[in-house]
PDB file of C-alpha atoms in Angstrom:
ATOM      1  CA  MET A   1      31.874  59.696  50.493  1.00 53.00           C
ATOM      2  CA  ASN A   2      31.963  58.496  54.119  1.00 45.00           C
ATOM      3  CA  PHE A   3      31.414  54.744  54.362  1.00 48.00           C
ATOM      4  CA  GLY A   4      30.414  53.449  57.771  1.00 44.00           C
ATOM      5  CA  VAL A   5      31.861  50.096  58.693  1.00 41.00           C
ATOM      6  CA  GLY A   6      30.867  47.294  60.980  1.00 39.00           C
ATOM      7  CA  SER A   7      32.072  43.727  61.510  1.00 39.00           C
ATOM      8  CA  GLY A   8      34.866  44.349  59.024  1.00 42.00           C
ATOM      9  CA  ARG A   9      32.569  45.290  56.146  1.00 45.00           C
ATOM     10  CA  SER A  10      30.617  48.319  55.034  1.00 47.00           C
ATOM     11  CA  ASN A  11      27.324  48.633  56.925  1.00 48.00           C
ATOM     12  CA  TRP A  12      25.775  50.117  53.815  1.00 57.00           C
ATOM     13  CA  GLY A  13      25.046  46.584  52.585  1.00 74.00           C
ATOM     14  CA  ARG A  14      26.127  45.047  49.301  1.00 74.00           C
ATOM     15  CA  GLY A  15      22.778  45.585  47.619  1.00 78.00           C
ATOM     16  CA  VAL A  16      22.822  49.280  48.494  1.00 82.00           C
ATOM     17  CA  LEU A  17      26.365  49.672  47.196  1.00 83.00           C
ATOM     18  CA  ARG A  18      25.569  47.893  43.931  1.00 81.00           C
ATOM     19  CA  GLU A  19      22.556  50.138  43.462  1.00 82.00           C
ATOM     20  CA  LEU A  20      24.738  53.174  44.177  1.00 85.00           C
ATOM     21  CA  LEU A  21      27.070  52.148  41.337  1.00 84.00           C
ATOM     22  CA  ARG A  22      24.151  51.511  38.985  1.00 83.00           C
ATOM     23  CA  GLN A  23      22.594  54.897  39.716  1.00 86.00           C
ATOM     24  CA  THR A  24      25.941  56.649  39.334  1.00 86.00           C
ATOM     25  CA  ALA A  25      26.390  55.017  35.926  1.00 84.00           C
ATOM     26  CA  GLU A  26      22.861  55.926  34.831  1.00 82.00           C
ATOM     27  CA  GLY A  27      23.525  59.510  35.876  1.00 81.00           C
ATOM     28  CA  VAL A  28      26.199  59.777  33.182  1.00 72.00           C
ATOM     29  CA  GLY A  29      24.245  57.799  30.622  1.00 76.00           C
ATOM     30  CA  VAL A  30      26.050  54.480  31.067  1.00 72.00           C
ATOM     31  CA  VAL A  31      24.595  51.017  31.619  1.00 71.00           C
ATOM     32  CA  LEU A  32      26.818  48.652  33.594  1.00 72.00           C
ATOM     33  CA  HIS A  33      26.628  45.012  32.508  1.00 67.00           C
ATOM     34  CA  GLU A  34      27.008  43.214  35.807  1.00 68.00           C
ATOM     35  CA  SER A  35      28.035  39.551  35.946  1.00 64.00           C
ATOM     36  CA  ASP A  36      27.972  37.082  38.829  1.00 59.00           C
ATOM     37  CA  ASP A  37      30.162  38.465  41.594  1.00 58.00           C
ATOM     38  CA  GLU A  38      33.155  36.553  42.915  1.00 61.00           C
ATOM     39  CA  TRP A  39      33.533  35.439  46.518  1.00 64.00           C
ATOM     40  CA  GLY A  40      34.107  38.482  48.730  1.00 71.00           C
ATOM     41  CA  SER A  41      33.521  40.956  45.927  1.00 78.00           C
ATOM     42  CA  LEU A  42      30.748  43.469  45.466  1.00 83.00           C
ATOM     43  CA  ALA A  43      30.264  43.119  41.708  1.00 83.00           C
ATOM     44  CA  LYS A  44      32.014  41.901  38.569  1.00 84.00           C
ATOM     45  CA  TYR A  45      31.749  43.500  35.148  1.00 85.00           C
ATOM     46  CA  VAL A  46      32.820  41.492  32.098  1.00 83.00           C
ATOM     47  CA  ASP A  47      33.017  42.184  28.397  1.00 81.00           C
ATOM     48  CA  ALA A  48      33.275  38.691  26.950  1.00 67.00           C
ATOM     49  CA  GLY A  49      34.019  39.925  23.453  1.00 78.00           C
ATOM     50  CA  LEU A  50      37.139  41.827  24.496  1.00 80.00           C
ATOM     51  CA  GLY A  51      38.127  39.514  27.324  1.00 82.00           C
ATOM     52  CA  ARG A  52      38.102  42.307  29.907  1.00 86.00           C
ATOM     53  CA  ARG A  53      37.005  42.105  33.529  1.00 87.00           C
ATOM     54  CA  VAL A  54      36.637  44.599  36.372  1.00 90.00           C
ATOM     55  CA  THR A  55      35.962  43.291  39.872  1.00 89.00           C
ATOM     56  CA  VAL A  56      34.814  45.732  42.547  1.00 90.00           C
ATOM     57  CA  TYR A  57      35.161  44.989  46.260  1.00 87.00           C
ATOM     58  CA  PRO A  58      33.249  46.764  49.050  1.00 86.00           C
ATOM     59  CA  PRO A  59      34.828  49.111  51.612  1.00 83.00           C
ATOM     60  CA  ASP A  60      36.228  47.597  54.784  1.00 73.00           C
ATOM     61  CA  GLU A  61      37.697  48.819  58.069  1.00 70.00           C
ATOM     62  CA  GLN A  62      41.191  49.370  56.691  1.00 73.00           C
ATOM     63  CA  ARG A  63      40.238  51.255  53.543  1.00 74.00           C
ATOM     64  CA  ARG A  64      36.864  52.986  53.475  1.00 82.00           C
ATOM     65  CA  ALA A  65      36.816  52.902  49.722  1.00 89.00           C
ATOM     66  CA  PHE A  66      35.915  50.608  46.841  1.00 90.00           C
ATOM     67  CA  ARG A  67      38.702  48.337  45.640  1.00 90.00           C
ATOM     68  CA  VAL A  68      38.818  48.097  41.841  1.00 93.00           C
ATOM     69  CA  VAL A  69      40.744  45.310  40.064  1.00 92.00           C
ATOM     70  CA  LEU A  70      41.364  45.210  36.295  1.00 93.00           C
ATOM     71  CA  ALA A  71      42.015  41.901  34.545  1.00 90.00           C
ATOM     72  CA  SER A  72      42.314  40.495  31.050  1.00 84.00           C
ATOM     73  CA  ASP A  73      42.010  36.951  29.701  1.00 76.00           C
ATOM     74  CA  LEU A  74      45.398  37.128  27.942  1.00 64.00           C
ATOM     75  CA  PRO A  75      46.822  34.557  27.893  1.00 55.00           C
ATOM     76  CA  SER A  76      44.098  32.983  30.075  1.00 60.00           C
ATOM     77  CA  ASN A  77      42.373  32.877  33.440  1.00 65.00           C
ATOM     78  CA  PHE A  78      41.968  36.663  33.838  1.00 73.00           C
ATOM     79  CA  PRO A  79      45.186  37.619  35.664  1.00 83.00           C
ATOM     80  CA  ARG A  80      45.091  40.877  37.614  1.00 87.00           C
ATOM     81  CA  LEU A  81      46.931  43.619  35.748  1.00 92.00           C
ATOM     82  CA  ALA A  82      46.053  46.732  37.737  1.00 94.00           C
ATOM     83  CA  GLY A  83      43.976  47.989  40.629  1.00 92.00           C
ATOM     84  CA  GLY A  84      43.325  50.703  43.144  1.00 92.00           C
ATOM     85  CA  TRP A  85      41.020  52.160  45.780  1.00 92.00           C
ATOM     86  CA  THR A  86      38.575  55.031  45.539  1.00 93.00           C
ATOM     87  CA  ALA A  87      35.679  56.353  47.624  1.00 91.00           C
ATOM     88  CA  ASP A  88      34.164  57.960  44.523  1.00 92.00           C
ATOM     89  CA  PRO A  89      31.502  55.800  42.811  1.00 91.00           C
ATOM     90  CA  ALA A  90      31.906  57.902  39.641  1.00 92.00           C
ATOM     91  CA  GLU A  91      35.575  56.924  39.447  1.00 94.00           C
ATOM     92  CA  VAL A  92      34.616  53.246  39.796  1.00 92.00           C
ATOM     93  CA  VAL A  93      32.179  53.661  36.904  1.00 91.00           C
ATOM     94  CA  ARG A  94      34.800  55.375  34.730  1.00 92.00           C
ATOM     95  CA  ALA A  95      37.265  52.565  35.392  1.00 93.00           C
ATOM     96  CA  VAL A  96      34.680  49.923  34.487  1.00 91.00           C
ATOM     97  CA  VAL A  97      33.488  51.677  31.339  1.00 90.00           C
ATOM     98  CA  THR A  98      36.959  52.563  30.070  1.00 92.00           C
ATOM     99  CA  TRP A  99      38.587  49.178  30.665  1.00 92.00           C
ATOM    100  CA  THR A 100      35.701  46.994  29.475  1.00 89.00           C
ATOM    101  CA  GLY A 101      35.368  49.325  26.497  1.00 88.00           C
ATOM    102  CA  GLY A 102      38.779  48.219  25.255  1.00 90.00           C
ATOM    103  CA  ALA A 103      41.041  51.054  26.424  1.00 93.00           C
ATOM    104  CA  GLY A 104      44.596  50.368  27.564  1.00 94.00           C
ATOM    105  CA  LEU A 105      45.982  50.641  31.072  1.00 95.00           C
ATOM    106  CA  GLU A 106      47.326  54.150  30.609  1.00 96.00           C
ATOM    107  CA  GLU A 107      44.082  55.476  29.144  1.00 96.00           C
ATOM    108  CA  THR A 108      42.085  53.805  31.921  1.00 96.00           C
ATOM    109  CA  LYS A 109      44.301  55.434  34.539  1.00 97.00           C
ATOM    110  CA  ALA A 110      43.788  58.817  32.852  1.00 97.00           C
ATOM    111  CA  GLN A 111      40.035  58.384  33.322  1.00 95.00           C
ATOM    112  CA  ALA A 112      40.304  56.810  36.785  1.00 96.00           C
ATOM    113  CA  PRO A 113      43.480  58.037  38.545  1.00 97.00           C
ATOM    114  CA  CYS A 114      43.039  55.541  41.385  1.00 95.00           C
ATOM    115  CA  ILE A 115      44.227  52.756  39.073  1.00 95.00           C
ATOM    116  CA  GLU A 116      47.852  51.702  39.585  1.00 94.00           C
ATOM    117  CA  PHE A 117      49.967  49.157  37.726  1.00 93.00           C
ATOM    118  CA  ARG A 118      53.569  48.034  37.524  1.00 92.00           C
ATOM    119  CA  PRO A 119      55.812  48.384  34.419  1.00 93.00           C
ATOM    120  CA  TRP A 120      55.524  44.679  33.555  1.00 93.00           C
ATOM    121  CA  ALA A 121      51.774  45.089  33.007  1.00 93.00           C
ATOM    122  CA  LEU A 122      52.375  47.582  30.210  1.00 93.00           C
ATOM    123  CA  VAL A 123      54.864  45.228  28.575  1.00 94.00           C
ATOM    124  CA  HIS A 124      52.366  42.370  28.842  1.00 91.00           C
ATOM    125  CA  GLU A 125      49.619  44.554  27.382  1.00 88.00           C
ATOM    126  CA  ARG A 126      51.710  45.264  24.263  1.00 90.00           C
ATOM    127  CA  GLU A 127      53.032  41.721  23.809  1.00 90.00           C
ATOM    128  CA  PRO A 128      51.476  39.129  26.162  1.00 88.00           C
ATOM    129  CA  PHE A 129      53.831  36.977  28.204  1.00 90.00           C
ATOM    130  CA  GLY A 130      53.681  33.203  28.151  1.00 89.00           C
ATOM    131  CA  GLY A 131      51.913  31.536  31.052  1.00 88.00           C
ATOM    132  CA  VAL A 132      55.009  30.796  33.164  1.00 91.00           C
ATOM    133  CA  GLU A 133      56.541  34.243  32.796  1.00 92.00           C
ATOM    134  CA  LEU A 134      53.209  35.897  33.525  1.00 91.00           C
ATOM    135  CA  GLU A 135      52.760  33.857  36.702  1.00 91.00           C
ATOM    136  CA  TRP A 136      56.186  34.935  37.926  1.00 93.00           C
ATOM    137  CA  HIS A 137      55.260  38.594  37.425  1.00 93.00           C
ATOM    138  CA  LEU A 138      51.907  38.121  39.148  1.00 90.00           C
ATOM    139  CA  GLN A 139      53.459  36.385  42.148  1.00 90.00           C
ATOM    140  CA  LEU A 140      56.268  38.920  42.523  1.00 91.00           C
ATOM    141  CA  ASP A 141      53.871  41.825  42.028  1.00 87.00           C
ATOM    142  CA  ARG A 142      51.729  40.924  45.033  1.00 82.00           C
ATOM    143  CA  ILE A 143      54.225  42.689  47.282  1.00 76.00           C
ATOM    144  CA  HIS A 144      53.111  46.045  45.865  1.00 76.00           C
ATOM    145  CA  PHE A 145      49.399  45.642  46.636  1.00 72.00           C
ATOM    146  CA  PRO A 146      47.615  44.873  49.929  1.00 67.00           C
ATOM    147  CA  PRO A 147      47.150  42.310  51.344  1.00 67.00           C
ATOM    148  CA  GLY A 148      50.112  40.770  49.487  1.00 64.00           C
ATOM    149  CA  ASP A 149      52.421  43.477  50.830  1.00 67.00           C
ATOM    150  CA  ARG A 150      52.293  41.842  54.262  1.00 74.00           C
ATOM    151  CA  ASP A 151      54.207  38.792  53.003  1.00 80.00           C
ATOM    152  CA  LEU A 152      57.623  40.423  52.807  1.00 85.00           C
ATOM    153  CA  ARG A 153      59.596  37.271  53.517  1.00 87.00           C
ATOM    154  CA  THR A 154      57.575  35.137  51.101  1.00 88.00           C
ATOM    155  CA  HIS A 155      58.403  37.773  48.492  1.00 90.00           C
ATOM    156  CA  ALA A 156      62.084  37.473  49.413  1.00 92.00           C
ATOM    157  CA  LEU A 157      61.948  33.754  48.627  1.00 93.00           C
ATOM    158  CA  LEU A 158      60.203  34.398  45.304  1.00 94.00           C
ATOM    159  CA  ALA A 159      62.707  37.091  44.335  1.00 94.00           C
ATOM    160  CA  ALA A 160      65.658  34.825  45.180  1.00 95.00           C
ATOM    161  CA  ALA A 161      64.077  31.981  43.198  1.00 95.00           C
ATOM    162  CA  TYR A 162      63.422  34.203  40.177  1.00 95.00           C
ATOM    163  CA  ALA A 163      67.145  35.008  40.080  1.00 96.00           C
ATOM    164  CA  GLU A 164      67.866  31.322  39.393  1.00 95.00           C
ATOM    165  CA  PRO A 165      67.428  30.485  35.657  1.00 94.00           C
ATOM    166  CA  VAL A 166      66.495  26.849  36.323  1.00 94.00           C
ATOM    167  CA  LEU A 167      63.646  27.874  38.651  1.00 95.00           C
ATOM    168  CA  ARG A 168      62.505  30.652  36.356  1.00 94.00           C
ATOM    169  CA  ARG A 169      61.642  27.925  33.807  1.00 94.00           C
ATOM    170  CA  LEU A 170      59.157  26.417  36.288  1.00 94.00           C
ATOM    171  CA  THR A 171      55.840  27.831  37.492  1.00 93.00           C
ATOM    172  CA  PRO A 172      55.953  29.329  41.002  1.00 93.00           C
ATOM    173  CA  ALA A 173      53.191  28.726  43.530  1.00 90.00           C
ATOM    174  CA  THR A 174      52.617  30.013  47.049  1.00 88.00           C
ATOM    175  CA  SER A 175      50.454  28.604  49.808  1.00 84.00           C
ATOM    176  CA  MET A 176      50.468  29.144  53.572  1.00 81.00           C
ATOM    177  CA  MET A 177      53.925  30.784  53.602  1.00 83.00           C
ATOM    178  CA  ASN A 178      55.310  28.016  51.357  1.00 88.00           C
ATOM    179  CA  VAL A 179      56.873  28.551  47.923  1.00 93.00           C
ATOM    180  CA  TRP A 180      57.107  25.624  45.526  1.00 92.00           C
ATOM    181  CA  PHE A 181      57.549  24.974  41.824  1.00 94.00           C
ATOM    182  CA  SER A 182      55.608  23.088  39.169  1.00 93.00           C
ATOM    183  CA  THR A 183      56.362  21.560  35.781  1.00 93.00           C
ATOM    184  CA  SER A 184      52.860  22.568  34.632  1.00 90.00           C
ATOM    185  CA  VAL A 185      52.021  26.045  33.335  1.00 87.00           C
ATOM    186  CA  ARG A 186      49.026  25.946  35.655  1.00 84.00           C
ATOM    187  CA  ALA A 187      50.704  24.908  38.863  1.00 82.00           C
ATOM    188  CA  ASN A 188      49.142  22.081  40.841  1.00 82.00           C
ATOM    189  CA  TRP A 189      50.444  19.885  43.606  1.00 82.00           C
ATOM    190  CA  LYS A 190      50.578  16.765  41.431  1.00 85.00           C
ATOM    191  CA  THR A 191      53.190  18.412  39.196  1.00 88.00           C
ATOM    192  CA  HIS A 192      55.333  20.027  41.886  1.00 89.00           C
ATOM    193  CA  VAL A 193      59.037  19.261  41.698  1.00 90.00           C
ATOM    194  CA  GLY A 194      61.909  19.585  44.154  1.00 90.00           C
ATOM    195  CA  HIS A 195      61.896  20.673  47.765  1.00 93.00           C
ATOM    196  CA  ILE A 196      59.608  23.349  49.180  1.00 92.00           C
ATOM    197  CA  LEU A 197      60.663  26.709  50.544  1.00 94.00           C
ATOM    198  CA  TRP A 198      59.097  27.862  53.772  1.00 89.00           C
ATOM    199  CA  VAL A 199      59.067  31.003  55.915  1.00 88.00           C
ATOM    200  CA  HIS A 200      59.891  29.747  59.409  1.00 79.00           C
ATOM    201  CA  GLU A 201      58.075  31.453  62.280  1.00 73.00           C
ATOM    202  CA  LYS A 202      61.340  32.117  64.116  1.00 75.00           C
ATOM    203  CA  GLY A 203      62.685  34.365  61.392  1.00 78.00           C
ATOM    204  CA  VAL A 204      64.649  31.865  59.354  1.00 89.00           C
ATOM    205  CA  TYR A 205      63.993  30.321  55.950  1.00 92.00           C
ATOM    206  CA  GLY A 206      63.316  26.623  55.825  1.00 91.00           C
ATOM    207  CA  VAL A 207      63.427  23.912  53.182  1.00 93.00           C
ATOM    208  CA  HIS A 208      61.193  20.859  53.554  1.00 91.00           C
ATOM    209  CA  ASN A 209      60.091  17.880  51.492  1.00 88.00           C
ATOM    210  CA  GLY A 210      56.400  18.000  52.364  1.00 82.00           C
ATOM    211  CA  SER A 211      56.678  16.006  55.568  1.00 81.00           C
ATOM    212  CA  GLU A 212      59.805  17.182  57.389  1.00 87.00           C
ATOM    213  CA  VAL A 213      62.179  20.136  57.511  1.00 88.00           C
ATOM    214  CA  ILE A 214      65.481  19.386  55.789  1.00 88.00           C
ATOM    215  CA  ALA A 215      67.381  22.577  56.580  1.00 90.00           C
ATOM    216  CA  ARG A 216      67.059  26.111  57.925  1.00 90.00           C
ATOM    217  CA  PHE A 217      68.935  29.187  56.711  1.00 93.00           C
ATOM    218  CA  GLU A 218      69.297  32.821  57.666  1.00 91.00           C
ATOM    219  CA  THR A 219      68.804  34.112  54.118  1.00 93.00           C
ATOM    220  CA  ALA A 220      66.346  33.411  51.318  1.00 93.00           C
ATOM    221  CA  GLN A 221      69.233  33.006  48.868  1.00 95.00           C
ATOM    222  CA  GLU A 222      70.739  30.133  50.873  1.00 95.00           C
ATOM    223  CA  ALA A 223      67.418  28.313  51.057  1.00 94.00           C
ATOM    224  CA  VAL A 224      66.846  28.710  47.314  1.00 95.00           C
ATOM    225  CA  ALA A 225      70.375  27.473  46.577  1.00 96.00           C
ATOM    226  CA  LEU A 226      69.608  24.166  48.316  1.00 95.00           C
ATOM    227  CA  VAL A 227      66.417  23.713  46.278  1.00 95.00           C
ATOM    228  CA  VAL A 228      68.349  24.351  43.069  1.00 95.00           C
ATOM    229  CA  ALA A 229      71.138  21.947  44.048  1.00 94.00           C
ATOM    230  CA  THR A 230      68.702  19.096  44.672  1.00 91.00           C
ATOM    231  CA  LEU A 231      66.510  19.487  41.573  1.00 91.00           C
ATOM    232  CA  PRO A 232      66.360  16.533  39.145  1.00 88.00           C
ATOM    233  CA  GLU A 233      68.614  17.001  36.137  1.00 86.00           C
ATOM    234  CA  GLY A 234      67.088  18.342  32.939  1.00 84.00           C
ATOM    235  CA  ILE A 235      63.978  19.682  34.656  1.00 83.00           C
ATOM    236  CA  GLY A 236      61.742  22.177  32.829  1.00 74.00           C
ATOM    237  CA  PRO A 237      60.534  24.142  31.150  1.00 84.00           C
ATOM    238  CA  ALA A 238      56.998  23.997  32.531  1.00 85.00           C
ATOM    239  CA  ARG A 239      54.402  22.855  29.997  1.00 85.00           C
TER     240      ARG A 239
END
């Protein structure tokens, strides 16, 4: 299918694309149960009983294909477990039907080959991670999927932090090229602890306290080491 684009989004129109998915589903005898769409998405399909969600995003200038994201509510908040891009509406429908019908990641990929996932997602599917460990995997995994793959140096800070046991007990958070840590399973600024890591625009890694830069380093490991050294004693685990 050839999607025209304009102003960064498909010029087919969201309503037309949603109708295309509905008609494709009806053509194979399937009814899609559409929920309220999320900001920027085309449609969201949820099976509340199984705690499964598929979010579909419209084509854009970079990828003239639907983006399909699979999520589950285990342990909570519908973290993204898998995703992919396809120009085939029938493949979108198969992904939605298979995943919301209760199939696993591997079976869903067999029905919709566009779906990709990392090894941790399979482990989580078999025995769900706790909230902190899951958030680490989600943050680190962004490097493998656009647009997260553009933040190579933010990923370097996360990877260096994950190698430190004391930080791995805290919940990681990223915002505007900053990496910080929280004593709450659901990270929020009120529960952040320690200094903040920062990707400096001149190619170095910075450490700041929220108001001023404390130090700059050439490597992510050096910046992380300073954060670890200045943490309060006995911190963590996140709760």
